[in-house]
Short mmCIF file of C-alpha atoms and ligand atoms in Angstrom, two decimals:
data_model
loop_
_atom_site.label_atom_id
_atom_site.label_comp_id
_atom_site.label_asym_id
_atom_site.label_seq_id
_atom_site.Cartn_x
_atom_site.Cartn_y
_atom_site.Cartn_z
CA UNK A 228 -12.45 30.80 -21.75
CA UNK A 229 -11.06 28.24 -24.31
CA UNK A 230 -8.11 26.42 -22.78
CA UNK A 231 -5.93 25.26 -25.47
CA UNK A 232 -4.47 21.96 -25.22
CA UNK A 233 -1.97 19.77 -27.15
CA UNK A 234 -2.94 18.21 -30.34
CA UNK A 235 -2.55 15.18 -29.15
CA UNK A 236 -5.19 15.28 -26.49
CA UNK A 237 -7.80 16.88 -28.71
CA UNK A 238 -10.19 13.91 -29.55
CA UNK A 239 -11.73 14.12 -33.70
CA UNK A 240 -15.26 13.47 -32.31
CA UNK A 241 -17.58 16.59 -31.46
CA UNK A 242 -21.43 16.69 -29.83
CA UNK A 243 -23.60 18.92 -31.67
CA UNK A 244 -26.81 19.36 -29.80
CA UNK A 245 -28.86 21.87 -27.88
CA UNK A 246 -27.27 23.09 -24.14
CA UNK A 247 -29.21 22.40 -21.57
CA UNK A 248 -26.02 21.86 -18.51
CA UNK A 249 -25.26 25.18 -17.10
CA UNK A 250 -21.60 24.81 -17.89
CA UNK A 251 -22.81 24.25 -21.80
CA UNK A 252 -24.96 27.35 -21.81
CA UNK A 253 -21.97 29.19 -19.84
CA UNK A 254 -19.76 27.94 -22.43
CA UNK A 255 -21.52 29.07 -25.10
CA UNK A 256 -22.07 32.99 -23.20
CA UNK A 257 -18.50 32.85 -22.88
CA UNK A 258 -17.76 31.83 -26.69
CA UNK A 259 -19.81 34.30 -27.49
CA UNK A 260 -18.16 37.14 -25.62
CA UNK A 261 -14.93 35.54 -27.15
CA UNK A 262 -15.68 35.75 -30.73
CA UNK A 263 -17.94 38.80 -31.13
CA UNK A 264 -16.82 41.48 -28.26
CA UNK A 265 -13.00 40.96 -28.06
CA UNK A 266 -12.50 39.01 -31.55
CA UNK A 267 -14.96 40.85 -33.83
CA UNK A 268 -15.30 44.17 -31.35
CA UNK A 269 -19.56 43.91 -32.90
CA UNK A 270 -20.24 44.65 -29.20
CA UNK A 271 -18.21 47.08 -26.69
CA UNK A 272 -18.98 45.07 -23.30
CA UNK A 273 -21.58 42.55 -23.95
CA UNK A 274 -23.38 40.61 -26.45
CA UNK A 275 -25.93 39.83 -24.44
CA UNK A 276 -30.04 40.90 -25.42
CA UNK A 277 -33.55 40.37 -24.68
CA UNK A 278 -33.33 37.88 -27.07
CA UNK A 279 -31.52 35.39 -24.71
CA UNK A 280 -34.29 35.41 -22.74
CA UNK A 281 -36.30 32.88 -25.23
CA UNK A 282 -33.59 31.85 -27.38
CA UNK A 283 -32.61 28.09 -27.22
CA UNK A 284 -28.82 27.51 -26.79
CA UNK A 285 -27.08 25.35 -29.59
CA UNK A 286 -23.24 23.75 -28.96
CA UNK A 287 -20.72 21.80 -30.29
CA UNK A 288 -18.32 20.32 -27.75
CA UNK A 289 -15.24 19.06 -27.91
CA UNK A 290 -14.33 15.63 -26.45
CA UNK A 291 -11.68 13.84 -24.64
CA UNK A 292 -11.67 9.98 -24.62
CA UNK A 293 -15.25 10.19 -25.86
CA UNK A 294 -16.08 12.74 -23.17
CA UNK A 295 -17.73 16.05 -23.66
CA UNK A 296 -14.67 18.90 -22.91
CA UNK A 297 -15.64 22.22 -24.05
CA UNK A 298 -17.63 24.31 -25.62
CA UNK A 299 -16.10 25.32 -28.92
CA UNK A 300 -19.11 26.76 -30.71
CA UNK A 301 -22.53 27.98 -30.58
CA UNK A 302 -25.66 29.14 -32.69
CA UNK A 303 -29.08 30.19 -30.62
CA UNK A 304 -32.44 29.70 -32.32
CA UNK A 305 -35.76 31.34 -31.22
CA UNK A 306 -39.30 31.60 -32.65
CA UNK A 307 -40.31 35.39 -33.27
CA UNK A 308 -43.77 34.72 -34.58
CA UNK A 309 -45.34 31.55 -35.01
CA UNK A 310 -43.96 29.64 -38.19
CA UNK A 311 -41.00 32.51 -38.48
CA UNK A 312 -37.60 31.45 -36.46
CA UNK A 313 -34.11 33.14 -36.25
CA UNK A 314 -30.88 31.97 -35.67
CA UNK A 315 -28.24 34.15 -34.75
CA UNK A 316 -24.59 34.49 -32.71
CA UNK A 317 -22.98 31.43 -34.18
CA UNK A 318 -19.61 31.28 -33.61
CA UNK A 319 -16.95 28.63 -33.49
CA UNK A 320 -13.74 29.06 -31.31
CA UNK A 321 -10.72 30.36 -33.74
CA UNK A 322 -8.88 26.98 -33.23
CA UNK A 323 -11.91 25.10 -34.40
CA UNK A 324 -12.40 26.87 -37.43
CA UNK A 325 -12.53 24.96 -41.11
CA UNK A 326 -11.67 21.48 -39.26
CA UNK A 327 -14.78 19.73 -39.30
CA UNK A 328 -17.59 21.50 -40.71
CA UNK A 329 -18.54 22.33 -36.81
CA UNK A 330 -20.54 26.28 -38.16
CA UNK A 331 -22.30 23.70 -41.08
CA UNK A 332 -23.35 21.04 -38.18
CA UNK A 333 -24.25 24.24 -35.84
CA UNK A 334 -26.35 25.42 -38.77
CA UNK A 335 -28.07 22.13 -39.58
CA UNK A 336 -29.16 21.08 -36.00
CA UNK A 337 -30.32 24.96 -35.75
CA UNK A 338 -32.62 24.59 -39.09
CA UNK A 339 -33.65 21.22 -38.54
CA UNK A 340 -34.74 21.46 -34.94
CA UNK A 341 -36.55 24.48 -35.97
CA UNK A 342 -38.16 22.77 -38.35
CA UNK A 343 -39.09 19.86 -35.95
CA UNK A 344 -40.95 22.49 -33.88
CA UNK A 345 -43.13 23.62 -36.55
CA UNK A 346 -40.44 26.53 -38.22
CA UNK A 347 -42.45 27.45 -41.85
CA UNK A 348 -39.26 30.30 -42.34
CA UNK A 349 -35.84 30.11 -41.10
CA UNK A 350 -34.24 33.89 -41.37
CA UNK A 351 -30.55 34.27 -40.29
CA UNK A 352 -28.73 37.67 -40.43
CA UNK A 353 -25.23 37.04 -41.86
CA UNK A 354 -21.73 38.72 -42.07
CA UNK A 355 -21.13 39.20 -45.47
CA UNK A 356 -17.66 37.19 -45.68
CA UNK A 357 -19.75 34.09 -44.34
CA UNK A 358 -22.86 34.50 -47.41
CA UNK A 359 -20.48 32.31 -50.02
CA UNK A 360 -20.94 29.64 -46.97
CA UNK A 361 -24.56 29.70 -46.24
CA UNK A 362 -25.35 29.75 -50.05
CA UNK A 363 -23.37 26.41 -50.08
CA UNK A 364 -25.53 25.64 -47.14
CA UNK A 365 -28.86 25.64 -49.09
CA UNK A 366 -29.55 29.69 -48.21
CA UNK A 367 -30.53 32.68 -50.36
CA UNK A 368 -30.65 36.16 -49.65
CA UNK A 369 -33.14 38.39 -49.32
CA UNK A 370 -31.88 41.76 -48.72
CA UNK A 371 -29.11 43.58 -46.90
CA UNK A 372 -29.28 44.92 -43.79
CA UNK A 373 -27.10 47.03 -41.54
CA UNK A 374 -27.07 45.65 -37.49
CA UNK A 375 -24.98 47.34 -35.22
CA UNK A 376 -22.88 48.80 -37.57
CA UNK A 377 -21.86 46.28 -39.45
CA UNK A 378 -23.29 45.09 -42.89
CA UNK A 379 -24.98 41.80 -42.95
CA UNK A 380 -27.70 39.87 -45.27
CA UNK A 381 -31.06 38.82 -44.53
CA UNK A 382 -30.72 35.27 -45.41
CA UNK A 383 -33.51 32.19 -45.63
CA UNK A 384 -32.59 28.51 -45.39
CA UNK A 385 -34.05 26.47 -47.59
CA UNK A 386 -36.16 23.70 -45.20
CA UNK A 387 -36.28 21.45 -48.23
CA UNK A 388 -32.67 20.37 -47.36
CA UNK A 389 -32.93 20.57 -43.65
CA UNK A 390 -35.56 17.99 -42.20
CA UNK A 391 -37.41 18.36 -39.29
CA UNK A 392 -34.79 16.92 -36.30
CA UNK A 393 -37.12 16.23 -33.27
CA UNK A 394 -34.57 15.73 -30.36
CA UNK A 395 -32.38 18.73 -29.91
CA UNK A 396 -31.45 17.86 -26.70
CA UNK A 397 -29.98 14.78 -28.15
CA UNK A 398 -27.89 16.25 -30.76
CA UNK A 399 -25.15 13.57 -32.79
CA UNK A 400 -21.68 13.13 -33.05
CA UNK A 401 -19.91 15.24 -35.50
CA UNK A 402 -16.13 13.93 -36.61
CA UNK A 403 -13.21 16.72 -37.78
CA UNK A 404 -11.20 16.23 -41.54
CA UNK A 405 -8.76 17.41 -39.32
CA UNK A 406 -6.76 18.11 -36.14
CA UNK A 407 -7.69 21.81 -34.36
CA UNK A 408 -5.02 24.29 -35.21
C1 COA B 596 -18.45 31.62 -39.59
C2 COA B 596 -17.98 30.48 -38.72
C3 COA B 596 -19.03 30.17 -37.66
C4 COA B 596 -17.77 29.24 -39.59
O1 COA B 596 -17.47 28.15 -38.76
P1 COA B 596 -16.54 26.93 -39.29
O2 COA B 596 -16.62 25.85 -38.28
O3 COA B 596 -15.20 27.44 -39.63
O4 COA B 596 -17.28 26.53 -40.63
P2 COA B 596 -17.26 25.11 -41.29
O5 COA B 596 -15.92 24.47 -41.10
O6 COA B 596 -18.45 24.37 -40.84
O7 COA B 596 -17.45 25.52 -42.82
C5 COA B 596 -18.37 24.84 -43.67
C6 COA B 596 -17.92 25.08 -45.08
O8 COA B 596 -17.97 26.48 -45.37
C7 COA B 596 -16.65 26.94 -45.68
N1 COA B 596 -16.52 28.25 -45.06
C8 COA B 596 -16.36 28.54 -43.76
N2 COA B 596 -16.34 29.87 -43.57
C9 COA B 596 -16.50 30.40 -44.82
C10 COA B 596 -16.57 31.72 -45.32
N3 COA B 596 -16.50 32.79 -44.50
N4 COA B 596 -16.74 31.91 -46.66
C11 COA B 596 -16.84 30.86 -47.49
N5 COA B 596 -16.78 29.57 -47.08
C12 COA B 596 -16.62 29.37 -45.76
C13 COA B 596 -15.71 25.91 -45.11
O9 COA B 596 -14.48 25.87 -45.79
C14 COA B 596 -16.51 24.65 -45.35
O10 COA B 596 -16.48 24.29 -46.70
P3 COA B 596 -16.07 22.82 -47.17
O11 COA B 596 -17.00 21.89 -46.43
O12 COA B 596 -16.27 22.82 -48.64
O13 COA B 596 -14.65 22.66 -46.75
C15 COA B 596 -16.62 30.81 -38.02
O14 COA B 596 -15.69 31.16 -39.03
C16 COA B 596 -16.72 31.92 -37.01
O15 COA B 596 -17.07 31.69 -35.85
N6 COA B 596 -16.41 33.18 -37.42
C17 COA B 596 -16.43 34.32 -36.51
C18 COA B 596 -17.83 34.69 -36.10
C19 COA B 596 -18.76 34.83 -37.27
O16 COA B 596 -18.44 35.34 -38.31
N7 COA B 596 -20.00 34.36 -37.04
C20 COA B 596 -21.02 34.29 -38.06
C21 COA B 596 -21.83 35.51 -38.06
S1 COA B 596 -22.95 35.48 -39.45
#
């Protein structure tokens, strides 16, 4: 659950890198569940899938004084065929949203760390209100495609503008334009 908390103790500095705590990869389940069964109502009980099972956990965290808070959004990546890797469930928390590019930095360390692992093809399925932001984001589409009910488009990232990133685990520091509603 996302506690909100005065502006004045939300820090501008966010860590964008892969999860590997369990209270980051919790975090991001619980985002998840957040944004796409109760926000979105995509899923009726659970977002969960086989999928999890191999997929690598991506975060952005909020800070306080420096220090890693919450998890306010996530992406997972996972490698479907050799060469050929997905990303899908990214979601930022609704306060977090349009403050400080945190879906564009989700989406870059997805791509590039993909990349640094060998990714030849990066395929995302998108909602259709978020295409105008992955085609700023160096994506085209390739076709539409309906999942769960919900229109969304095949879309590939173009690695040209994503270079391989080679420690995930590491991440960087991301900084907001401005405070979290
Ligand atoms: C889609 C989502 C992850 C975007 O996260 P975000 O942190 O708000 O995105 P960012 O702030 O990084 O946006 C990057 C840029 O794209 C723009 N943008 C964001 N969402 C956009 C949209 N739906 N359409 C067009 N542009 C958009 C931002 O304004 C920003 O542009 P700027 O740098 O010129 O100001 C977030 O809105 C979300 O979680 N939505 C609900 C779940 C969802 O739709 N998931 C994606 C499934 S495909």
């Amino acid at each position: 659950m996302i506690i909100e908390k005065p502006q004045q103790f939300i820090t501008p500095e966010f860590l964008i890198r892969a999860a590997t705590a369990a209270w980051e990869v919790g975090g991001a389940a619980s985002l998840r569940h957040r944004v796409f069964v109760e926000e979105q109502g995509i899923f009726q009980t659970h977002d969960r899938d086989e999928i999890d099972h191999v997929a690598l956990p991506l975060v952005a965290i909020s800070t306080i004084a420096s220090e890693a808070d919450e998890v306010v959004g996530t992406v997972r990546i996972y490698e479907a065929e050799p060469g050929l890797w997905w990303g899908s469930r990214l979601a930022v928390a609704p306060a977090y949203r349009r403050i400080g590019r945190l879906g564009a930095e989700l989406i870059r360390l997805a791509v590039s760390s993909a990349h640094g692992a060998g990714c030849e093809t990066f395929l995302a399925h998108v909602q259709m209100q978020n295409v105008p932001m992955f085609q700023a984001l160096h994506w085209e589409a390739v076709e539409e495609a309906d999942l769960h009910g919900v229109a969304h488009m095949k879309m590939r990232a173009d690695l040209d503008f994503y270079p391989p990133f080679l420690e995930p685990e590491t991440g960087w520091m991301a900084l907001t334009r401005r405070k979290a509603a």
